[in-house]
Short mmCIF file of C-alpha atoms in Angstrom, two decimals:
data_model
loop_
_atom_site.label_atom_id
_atom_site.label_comp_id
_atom_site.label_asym_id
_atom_site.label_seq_id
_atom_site.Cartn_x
_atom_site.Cartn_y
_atom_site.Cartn_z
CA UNK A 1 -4.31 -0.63 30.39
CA UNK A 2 -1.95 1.21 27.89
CA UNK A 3 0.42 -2.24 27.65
CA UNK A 4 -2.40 -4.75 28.08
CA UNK A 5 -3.75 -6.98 25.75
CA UNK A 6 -7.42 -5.85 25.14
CA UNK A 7 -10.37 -6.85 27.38
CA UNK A 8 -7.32 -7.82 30.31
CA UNK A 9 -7.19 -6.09 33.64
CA UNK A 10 -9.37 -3.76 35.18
CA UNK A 11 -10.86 -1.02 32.93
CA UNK A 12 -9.28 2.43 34.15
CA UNK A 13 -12.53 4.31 34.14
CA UNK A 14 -16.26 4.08 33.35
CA UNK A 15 -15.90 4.49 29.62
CA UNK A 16 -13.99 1.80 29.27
CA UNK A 17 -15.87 -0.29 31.19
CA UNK A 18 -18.69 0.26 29.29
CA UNK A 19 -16.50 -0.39 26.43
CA UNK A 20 -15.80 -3.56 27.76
CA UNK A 21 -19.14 -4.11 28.52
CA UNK A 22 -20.55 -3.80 25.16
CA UNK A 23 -17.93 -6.31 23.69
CA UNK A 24 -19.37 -9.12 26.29
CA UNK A 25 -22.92 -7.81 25.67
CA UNK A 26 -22.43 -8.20 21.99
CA UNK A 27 -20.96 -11.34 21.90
CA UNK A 28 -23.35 -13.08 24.10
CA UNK A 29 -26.44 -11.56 23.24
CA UNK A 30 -26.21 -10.58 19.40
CA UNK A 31 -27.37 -7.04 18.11
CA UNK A 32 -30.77 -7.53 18.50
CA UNK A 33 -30.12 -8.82 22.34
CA UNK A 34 -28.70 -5.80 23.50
CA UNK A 35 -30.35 -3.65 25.90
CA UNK A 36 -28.35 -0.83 27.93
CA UNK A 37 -29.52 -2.59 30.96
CA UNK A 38 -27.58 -5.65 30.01
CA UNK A 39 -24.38 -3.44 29.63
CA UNK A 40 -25.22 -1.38 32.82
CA UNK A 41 -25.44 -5.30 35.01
CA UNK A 42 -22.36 -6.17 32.64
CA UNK A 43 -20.30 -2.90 33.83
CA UNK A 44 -21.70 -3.28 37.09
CA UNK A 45 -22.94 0.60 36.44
CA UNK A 46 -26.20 2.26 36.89
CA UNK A 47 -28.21 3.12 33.95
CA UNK A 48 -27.94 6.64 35.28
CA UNK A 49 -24.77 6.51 34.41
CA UNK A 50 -24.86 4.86 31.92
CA UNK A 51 -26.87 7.95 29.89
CA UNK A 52 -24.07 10.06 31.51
CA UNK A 53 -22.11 8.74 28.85
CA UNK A 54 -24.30 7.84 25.78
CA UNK A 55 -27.35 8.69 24.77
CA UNK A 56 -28.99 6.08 23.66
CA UNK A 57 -28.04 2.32 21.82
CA UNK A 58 -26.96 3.68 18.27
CA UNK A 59 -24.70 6.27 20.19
CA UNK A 60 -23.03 3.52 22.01
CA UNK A 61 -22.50 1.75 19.30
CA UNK A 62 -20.86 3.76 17.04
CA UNK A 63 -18.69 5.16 20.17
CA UNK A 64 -17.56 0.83 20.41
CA UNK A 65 -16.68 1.16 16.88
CA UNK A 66 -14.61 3.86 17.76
CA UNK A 67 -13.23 2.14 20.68
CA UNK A 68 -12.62 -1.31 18.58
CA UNK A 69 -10.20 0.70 16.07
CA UNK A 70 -8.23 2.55 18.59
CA UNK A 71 -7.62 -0.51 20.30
CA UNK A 72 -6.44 -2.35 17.15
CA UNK A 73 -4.05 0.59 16.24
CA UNK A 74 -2.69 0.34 19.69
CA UNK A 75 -2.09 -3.52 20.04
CA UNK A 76 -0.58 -3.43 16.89
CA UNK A 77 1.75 -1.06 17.20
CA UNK A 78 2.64 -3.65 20.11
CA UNK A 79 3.45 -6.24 17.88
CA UNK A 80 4.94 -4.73 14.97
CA UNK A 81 8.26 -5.99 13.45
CA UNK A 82 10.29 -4.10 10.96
CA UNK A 83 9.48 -7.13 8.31
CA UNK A 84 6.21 -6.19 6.68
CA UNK A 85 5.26 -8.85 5.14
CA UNK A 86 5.07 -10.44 8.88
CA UNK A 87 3.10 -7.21 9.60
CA UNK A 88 0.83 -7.96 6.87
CA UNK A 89 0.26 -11.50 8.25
CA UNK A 90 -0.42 -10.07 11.82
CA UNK A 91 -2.49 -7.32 10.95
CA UNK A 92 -4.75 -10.11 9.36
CA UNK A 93 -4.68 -12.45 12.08
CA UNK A 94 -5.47 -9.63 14.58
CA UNK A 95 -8.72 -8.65 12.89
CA UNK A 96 -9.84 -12.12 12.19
CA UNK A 97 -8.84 -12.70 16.17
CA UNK A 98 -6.64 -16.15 15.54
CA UNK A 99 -3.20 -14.11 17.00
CA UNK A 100 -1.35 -15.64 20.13
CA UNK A 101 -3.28 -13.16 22.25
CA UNK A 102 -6.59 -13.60 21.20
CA UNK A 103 -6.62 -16.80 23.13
CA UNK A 104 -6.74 -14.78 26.43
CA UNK A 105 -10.12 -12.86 24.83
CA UNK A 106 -12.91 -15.20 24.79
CA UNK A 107 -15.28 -16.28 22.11
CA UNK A 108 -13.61 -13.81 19.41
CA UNK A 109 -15.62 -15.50 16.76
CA UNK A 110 -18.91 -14.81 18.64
CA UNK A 111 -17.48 -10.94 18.79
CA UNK A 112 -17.20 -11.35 14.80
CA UNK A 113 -20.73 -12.35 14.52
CA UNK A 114 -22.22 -9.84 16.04
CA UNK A 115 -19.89 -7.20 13.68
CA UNK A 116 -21.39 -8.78 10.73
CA UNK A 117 -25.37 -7.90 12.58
CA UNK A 118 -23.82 -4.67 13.41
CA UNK A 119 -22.55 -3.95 10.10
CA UNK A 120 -25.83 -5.03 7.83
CA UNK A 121 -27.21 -2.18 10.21
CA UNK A 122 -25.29 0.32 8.19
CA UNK A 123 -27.43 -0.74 5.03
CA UNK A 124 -30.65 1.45 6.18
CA UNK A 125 -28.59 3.63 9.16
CA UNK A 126 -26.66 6.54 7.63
CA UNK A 127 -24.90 7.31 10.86
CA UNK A 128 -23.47 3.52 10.92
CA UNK A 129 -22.89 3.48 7.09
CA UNK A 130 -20.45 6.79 7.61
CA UNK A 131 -19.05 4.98 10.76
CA UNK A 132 -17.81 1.74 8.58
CA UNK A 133 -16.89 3.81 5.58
CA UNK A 134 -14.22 5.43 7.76
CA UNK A 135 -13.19 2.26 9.92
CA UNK A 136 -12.78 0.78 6.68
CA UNK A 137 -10.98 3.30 5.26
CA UNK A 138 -8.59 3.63 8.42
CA UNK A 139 -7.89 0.04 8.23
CA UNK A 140 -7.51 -0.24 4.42
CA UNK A 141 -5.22 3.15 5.14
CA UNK A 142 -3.25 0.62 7.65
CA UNK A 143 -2.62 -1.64 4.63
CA UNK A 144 -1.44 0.81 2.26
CA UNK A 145 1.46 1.86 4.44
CA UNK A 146 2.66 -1.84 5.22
CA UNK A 147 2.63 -2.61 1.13
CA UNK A 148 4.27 0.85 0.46
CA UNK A 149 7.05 0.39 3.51
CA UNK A 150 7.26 -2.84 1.79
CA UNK A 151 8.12 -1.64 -1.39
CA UNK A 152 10.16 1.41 -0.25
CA UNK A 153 12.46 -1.17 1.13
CA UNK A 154 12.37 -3.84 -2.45
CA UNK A 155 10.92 -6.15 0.04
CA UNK A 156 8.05 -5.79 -1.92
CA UNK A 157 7.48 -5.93 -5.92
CA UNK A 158 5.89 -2.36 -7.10
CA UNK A 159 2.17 -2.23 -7.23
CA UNK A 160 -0.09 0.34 -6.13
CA UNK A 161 -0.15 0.40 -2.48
CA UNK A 162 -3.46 1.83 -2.36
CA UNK A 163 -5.70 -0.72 -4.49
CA UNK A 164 -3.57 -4.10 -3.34
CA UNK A 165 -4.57 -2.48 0.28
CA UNK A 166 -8.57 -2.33 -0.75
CA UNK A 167 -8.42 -5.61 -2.32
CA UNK A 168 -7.19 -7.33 0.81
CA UNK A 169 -9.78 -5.46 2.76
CA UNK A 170 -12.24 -6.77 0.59
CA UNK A 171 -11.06 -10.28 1.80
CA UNK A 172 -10.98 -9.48 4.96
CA UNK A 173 -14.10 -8.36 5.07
CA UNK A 174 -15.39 -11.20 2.70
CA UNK A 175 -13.70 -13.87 5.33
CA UNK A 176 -15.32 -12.09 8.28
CA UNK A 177 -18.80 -12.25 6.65
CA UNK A 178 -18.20 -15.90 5.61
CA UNK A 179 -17.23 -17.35 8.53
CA UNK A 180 -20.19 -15.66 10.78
CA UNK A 181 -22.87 -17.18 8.64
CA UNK A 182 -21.63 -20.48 6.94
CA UNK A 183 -21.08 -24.10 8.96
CA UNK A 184 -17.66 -24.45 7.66
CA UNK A 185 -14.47 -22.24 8.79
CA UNK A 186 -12.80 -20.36 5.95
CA UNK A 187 -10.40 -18.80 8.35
CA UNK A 188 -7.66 -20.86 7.85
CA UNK A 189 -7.92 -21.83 4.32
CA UNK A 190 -8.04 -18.15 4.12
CA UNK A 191 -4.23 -17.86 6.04
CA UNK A 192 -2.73 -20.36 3.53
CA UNK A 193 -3.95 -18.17 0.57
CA UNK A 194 -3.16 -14.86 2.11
CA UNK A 195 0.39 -16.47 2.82
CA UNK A 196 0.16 -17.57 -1.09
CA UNK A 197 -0.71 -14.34 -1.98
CA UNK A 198 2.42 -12.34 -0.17
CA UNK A 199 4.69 -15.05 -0.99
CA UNK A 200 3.66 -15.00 -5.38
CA UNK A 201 1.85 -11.45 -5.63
CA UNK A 202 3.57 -8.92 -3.59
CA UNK A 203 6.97 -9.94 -2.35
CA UNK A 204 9.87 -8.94 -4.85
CA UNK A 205 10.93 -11.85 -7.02
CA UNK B 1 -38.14 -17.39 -20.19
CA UNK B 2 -35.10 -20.02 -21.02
CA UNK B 3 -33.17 -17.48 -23.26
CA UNK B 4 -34.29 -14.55 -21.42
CA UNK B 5 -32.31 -12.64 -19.00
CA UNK B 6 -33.64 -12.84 -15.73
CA UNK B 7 -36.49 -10.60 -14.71
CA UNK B 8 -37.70 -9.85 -17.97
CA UNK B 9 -40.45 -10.85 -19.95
CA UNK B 10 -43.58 -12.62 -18.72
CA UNK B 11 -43.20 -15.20 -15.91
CA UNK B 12 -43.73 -18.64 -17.18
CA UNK B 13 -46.29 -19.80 -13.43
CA UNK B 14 -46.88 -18.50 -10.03
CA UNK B 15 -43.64 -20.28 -8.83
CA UNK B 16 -41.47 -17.60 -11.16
CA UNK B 17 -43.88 -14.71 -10.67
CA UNK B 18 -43.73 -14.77 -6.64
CA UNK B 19 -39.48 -15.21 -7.19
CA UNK B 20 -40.23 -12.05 -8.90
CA UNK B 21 -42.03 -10.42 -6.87
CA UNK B 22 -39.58 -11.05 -4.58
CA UNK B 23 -36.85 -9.69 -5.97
CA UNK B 24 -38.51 -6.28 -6.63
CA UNK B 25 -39.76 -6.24 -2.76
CA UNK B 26 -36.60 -6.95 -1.30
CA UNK B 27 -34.87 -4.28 -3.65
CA UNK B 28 -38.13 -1.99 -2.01
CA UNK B 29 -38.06 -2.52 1.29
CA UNK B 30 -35.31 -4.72 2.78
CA UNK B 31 -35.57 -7.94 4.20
CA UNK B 32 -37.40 -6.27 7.70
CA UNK B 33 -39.71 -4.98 5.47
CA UNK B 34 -40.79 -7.62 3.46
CA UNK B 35 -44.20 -8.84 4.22
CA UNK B 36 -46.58 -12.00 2.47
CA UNK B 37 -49.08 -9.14 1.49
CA UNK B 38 -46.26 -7.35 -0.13
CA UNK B 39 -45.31 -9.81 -2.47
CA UNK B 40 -48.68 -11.52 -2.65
CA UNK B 41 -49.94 -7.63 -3.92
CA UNK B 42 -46.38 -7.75 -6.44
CA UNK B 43 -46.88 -10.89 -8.13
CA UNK B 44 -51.10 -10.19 -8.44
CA UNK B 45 -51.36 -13.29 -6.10
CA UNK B 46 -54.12 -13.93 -3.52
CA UNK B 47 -51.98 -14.94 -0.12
CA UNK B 48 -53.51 -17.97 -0.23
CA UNK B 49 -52.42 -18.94 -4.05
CA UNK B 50 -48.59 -17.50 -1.53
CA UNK B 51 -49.47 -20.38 1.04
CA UNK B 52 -50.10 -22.80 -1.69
CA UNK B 53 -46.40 -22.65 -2.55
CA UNK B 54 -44.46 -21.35 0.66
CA UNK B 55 -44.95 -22.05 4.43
CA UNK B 56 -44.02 -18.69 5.11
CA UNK B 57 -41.15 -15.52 4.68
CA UNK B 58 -38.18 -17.86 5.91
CA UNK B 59 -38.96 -20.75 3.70
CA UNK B 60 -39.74 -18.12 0.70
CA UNK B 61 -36.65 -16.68 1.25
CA UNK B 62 -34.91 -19.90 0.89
CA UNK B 63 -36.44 -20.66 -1.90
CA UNK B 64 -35.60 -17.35 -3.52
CA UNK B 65 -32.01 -17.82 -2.42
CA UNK B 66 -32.06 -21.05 -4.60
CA UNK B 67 -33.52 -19.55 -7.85
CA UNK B 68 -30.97 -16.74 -7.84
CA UNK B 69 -28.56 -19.42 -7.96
CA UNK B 70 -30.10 -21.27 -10.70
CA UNK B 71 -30.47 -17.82 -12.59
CA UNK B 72 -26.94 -16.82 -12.13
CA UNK B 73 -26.01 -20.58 -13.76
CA UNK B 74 -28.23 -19.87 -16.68
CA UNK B 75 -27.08 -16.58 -17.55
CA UNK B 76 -23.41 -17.19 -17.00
CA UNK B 77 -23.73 -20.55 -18.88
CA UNK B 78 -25.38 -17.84 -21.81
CA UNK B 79 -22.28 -15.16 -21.61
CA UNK B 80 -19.24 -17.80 -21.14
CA UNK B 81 -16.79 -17.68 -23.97
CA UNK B 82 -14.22 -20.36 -24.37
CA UNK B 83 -11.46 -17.96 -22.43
CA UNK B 84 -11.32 -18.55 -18.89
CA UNK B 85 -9.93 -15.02 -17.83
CA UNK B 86 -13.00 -13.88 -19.78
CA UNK B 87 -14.88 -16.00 -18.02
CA UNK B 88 -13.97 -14.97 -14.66
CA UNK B 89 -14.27 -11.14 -15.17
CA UNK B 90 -18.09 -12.04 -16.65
CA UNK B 91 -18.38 -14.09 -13.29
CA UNK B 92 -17.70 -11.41 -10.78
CA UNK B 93 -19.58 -8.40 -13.12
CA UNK B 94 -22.41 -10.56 -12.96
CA UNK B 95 -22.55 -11.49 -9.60
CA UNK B 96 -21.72 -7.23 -8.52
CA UNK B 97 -24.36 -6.32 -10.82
CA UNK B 98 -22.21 -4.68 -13.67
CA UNK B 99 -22.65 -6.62 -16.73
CA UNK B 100 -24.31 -4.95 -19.58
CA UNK B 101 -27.17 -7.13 -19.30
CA UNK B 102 -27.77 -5.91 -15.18
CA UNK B 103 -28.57 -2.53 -16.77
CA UNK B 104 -31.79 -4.31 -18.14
CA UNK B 105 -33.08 -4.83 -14.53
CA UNK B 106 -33.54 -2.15 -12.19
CA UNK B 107 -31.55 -1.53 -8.72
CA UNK B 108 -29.35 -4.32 -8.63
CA UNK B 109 -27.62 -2.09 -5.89
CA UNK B 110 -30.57 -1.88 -3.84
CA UNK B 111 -31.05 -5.97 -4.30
CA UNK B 112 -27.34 -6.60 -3.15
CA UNK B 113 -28.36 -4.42 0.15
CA UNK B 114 -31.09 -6.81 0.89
CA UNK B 115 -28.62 -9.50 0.30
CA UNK B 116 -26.43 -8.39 2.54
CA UNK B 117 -29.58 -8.03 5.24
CA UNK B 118 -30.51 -11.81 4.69
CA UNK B 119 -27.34 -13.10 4.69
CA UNK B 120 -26.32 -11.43 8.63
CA UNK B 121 -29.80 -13.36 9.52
CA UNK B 122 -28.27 -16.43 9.09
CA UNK B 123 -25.64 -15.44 12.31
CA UNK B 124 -28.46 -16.48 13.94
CA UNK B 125 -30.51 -18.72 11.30
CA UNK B 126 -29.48 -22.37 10.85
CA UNK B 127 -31.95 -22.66 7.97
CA UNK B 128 -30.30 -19.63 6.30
CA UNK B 129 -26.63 -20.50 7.76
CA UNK B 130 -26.80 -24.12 6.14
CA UNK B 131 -28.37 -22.34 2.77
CA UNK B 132 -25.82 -19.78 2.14
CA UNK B 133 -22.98 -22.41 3.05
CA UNK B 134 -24.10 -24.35 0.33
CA UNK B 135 -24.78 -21.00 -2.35
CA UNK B 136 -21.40 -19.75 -1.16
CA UNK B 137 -19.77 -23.31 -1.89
CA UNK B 138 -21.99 -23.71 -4.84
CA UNK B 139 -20.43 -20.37 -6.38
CA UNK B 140 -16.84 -20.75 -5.23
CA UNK B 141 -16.95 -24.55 -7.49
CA UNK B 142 -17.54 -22.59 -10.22
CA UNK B 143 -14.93 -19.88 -10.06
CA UNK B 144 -12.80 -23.41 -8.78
CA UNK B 145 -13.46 -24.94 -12.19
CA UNK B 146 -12.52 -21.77 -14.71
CA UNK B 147 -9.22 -21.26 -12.60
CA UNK B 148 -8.88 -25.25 -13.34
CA UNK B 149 -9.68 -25.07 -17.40
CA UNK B 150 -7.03 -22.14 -17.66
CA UNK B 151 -4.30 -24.43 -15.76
CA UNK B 152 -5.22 -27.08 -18.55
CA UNK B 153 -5.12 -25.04 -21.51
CA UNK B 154 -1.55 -23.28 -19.98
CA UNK B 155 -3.59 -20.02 -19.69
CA UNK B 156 -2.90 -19.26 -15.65
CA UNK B 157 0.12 -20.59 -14.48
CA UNK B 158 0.15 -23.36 -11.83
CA UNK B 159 -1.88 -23.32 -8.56
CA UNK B 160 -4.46 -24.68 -6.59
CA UNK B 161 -7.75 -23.93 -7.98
CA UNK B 162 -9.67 -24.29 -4.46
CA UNK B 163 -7.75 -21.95 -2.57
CA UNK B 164 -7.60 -19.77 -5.13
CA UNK B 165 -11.32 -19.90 -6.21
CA UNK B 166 -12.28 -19.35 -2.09
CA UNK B 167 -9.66 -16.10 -1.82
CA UNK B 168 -11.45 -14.76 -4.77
CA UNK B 169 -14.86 -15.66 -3.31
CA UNK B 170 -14.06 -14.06 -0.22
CA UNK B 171 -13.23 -11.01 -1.69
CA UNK B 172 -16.08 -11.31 -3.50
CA UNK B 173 -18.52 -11.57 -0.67
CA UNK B 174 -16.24 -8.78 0.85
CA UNK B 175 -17.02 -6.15 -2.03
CA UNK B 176 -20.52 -7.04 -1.76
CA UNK B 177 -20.72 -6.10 1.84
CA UNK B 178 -18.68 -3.23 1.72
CA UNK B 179 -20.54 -1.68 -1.38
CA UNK B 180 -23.93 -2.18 0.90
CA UNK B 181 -22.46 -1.04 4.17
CA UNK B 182 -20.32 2.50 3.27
CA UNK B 183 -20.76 5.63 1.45
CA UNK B 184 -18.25 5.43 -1.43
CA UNK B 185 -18.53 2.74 -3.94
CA UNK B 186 -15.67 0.44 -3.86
CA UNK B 187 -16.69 -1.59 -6.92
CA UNK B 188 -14.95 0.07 -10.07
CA UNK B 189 -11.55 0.08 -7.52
CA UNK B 190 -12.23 -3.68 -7.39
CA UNK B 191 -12.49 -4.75 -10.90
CA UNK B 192 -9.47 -2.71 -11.22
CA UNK B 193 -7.42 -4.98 -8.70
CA UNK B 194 -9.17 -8.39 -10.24
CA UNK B 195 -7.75 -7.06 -13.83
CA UNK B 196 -4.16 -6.66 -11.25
CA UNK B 197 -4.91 -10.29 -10.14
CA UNK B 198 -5.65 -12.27 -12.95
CA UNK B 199 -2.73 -10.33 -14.90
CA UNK B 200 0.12 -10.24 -12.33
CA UNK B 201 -1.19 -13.78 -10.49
CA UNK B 202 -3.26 -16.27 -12.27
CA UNK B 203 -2.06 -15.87 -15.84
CA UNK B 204 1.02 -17.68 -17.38
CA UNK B 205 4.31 -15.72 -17.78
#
């Protein structure tokens, strides 16, 4: 599905319909709701098979993680410009799943939910905790290299790429967490004052 | 224990003691591990003197939710000066744990974990959904209010308090979770980038 928008089409192989799987499981049944049988009916798979591939829930798991990252890095590069502050404002909406094509992936914010379950997992699992300390890190690494193309170019005012990019991650993170477990929607308070933040923080004056 | 900081000296009734004893098992043992006889054994309580005050964990941890809030109010009302970019750097080392006064009580790290454990219940929760709505809100008003003195006294330059006060609590509740959920420790990076923030962004020229 190498040009396809994620969760689209028919998954080329077994692993990726697990993959695939997984994202519905999650999303419908929580963290706590998921069973490998529930992915095997989802992928239409036996469980056989299923331990062909994983060993166990955790395994899984941390292999989705994987897959989640990989897939951002690829749909991104997708929809790239050469202007990064619009990067910056796309990479943002892609994560928090309110870009154009995230209408064609249902019930996103149900998929962010069950990250934030997923994630408080890592506080007493050492195998997630090192999982999220490098997905973090890969994404905050993605931010980095927008701010410093952005500067390289006087598009951007100098900072330092690298603590500007954990800062927004800490938003992002913060907005993520927010939104999955408060009534109100942050989200899109949250675009206005990322927009504020590009437009009187890190473009050039 | 008005003039005290919190969780030190002698609780003042049962009400305070079983907060307490509360706040030293969730630091312990998480919120899956936190059990009535647990706290009823911490605060030297019989579980029914417990049942006299609290239907049960969920509406204990409510409650417990509330008095941190009321505790963080008292303290910060203790430590504010009359300089609101003071202010706000006492607001967010308070809340991560790193004022000198956090050194007084033990494992604020490990009490931010359990945090971070009871707030992904309320994904699920509506109890705990609609409570830590109203603590986030509660919290943002606040930081809302300092950016809103230092617009008055010509301090920060011009902007809107709310949006700002929400970006900062979402990287607030962002830190929190990522401090709790990955191997390095991305708090001293963070205070760095608020200095960056209220220097470069919310003060005057």
């Amino acid at each position: 599905m190498t040009d396809e928008m994620p969760f689209t089409g028919e998954p080329v192989d077994s692993h990726e319909a697990i993959m695939r799987a997984t994202f519905y499981a999650l999303q419908e049944h929580g963290y706590a709701g998921l069973s490998i049988q529930r992915i095997a009916d989802e992928a239409d798979l036996s469980k056989s098979t299923f331990y062909h591939h994983f060993d166990g829930k955790d395994d899984l798991l941390l292999s989705f993680l994987e897959f989640i990252l990989e897939e951002f890095d690829r749909v991104f590069q997708l929809e790239t410009s050469d202007d990064p502050a619009a990067d910056l404002r796309t990479f943002f909406a892609i994560v928090l799943g309110q870009y154009d094509f995230c209408e064609e992936i249902p019930a996103v914010e149900e998929f962010l939910e069950a990250y934030v379950e997923l994630r408080a997992q890592a506080v007493r699992n050492a195998e997630y905790r090192a999982k999220f300390t490098e997905t973090d890190e890969a994404f905050t690494e993605r931010i980095s290299a927008l701010i410093e193309m952005g500067i390289e170019r006087g598009v951007f005012a100098e900072t330092d790429p690298d603590r500007t990019a954990q800062f927004l991650m800490s938003t992002l993170d913060g907005v993520i967490l927010q939104n999955s477990t408060r009534n109100d929607s942050p989200q899109s308070a949250m675009y206005d004052a990322i927009d504020d933040y590009i437009e009187n923080t890190l473009l050039a004056e």
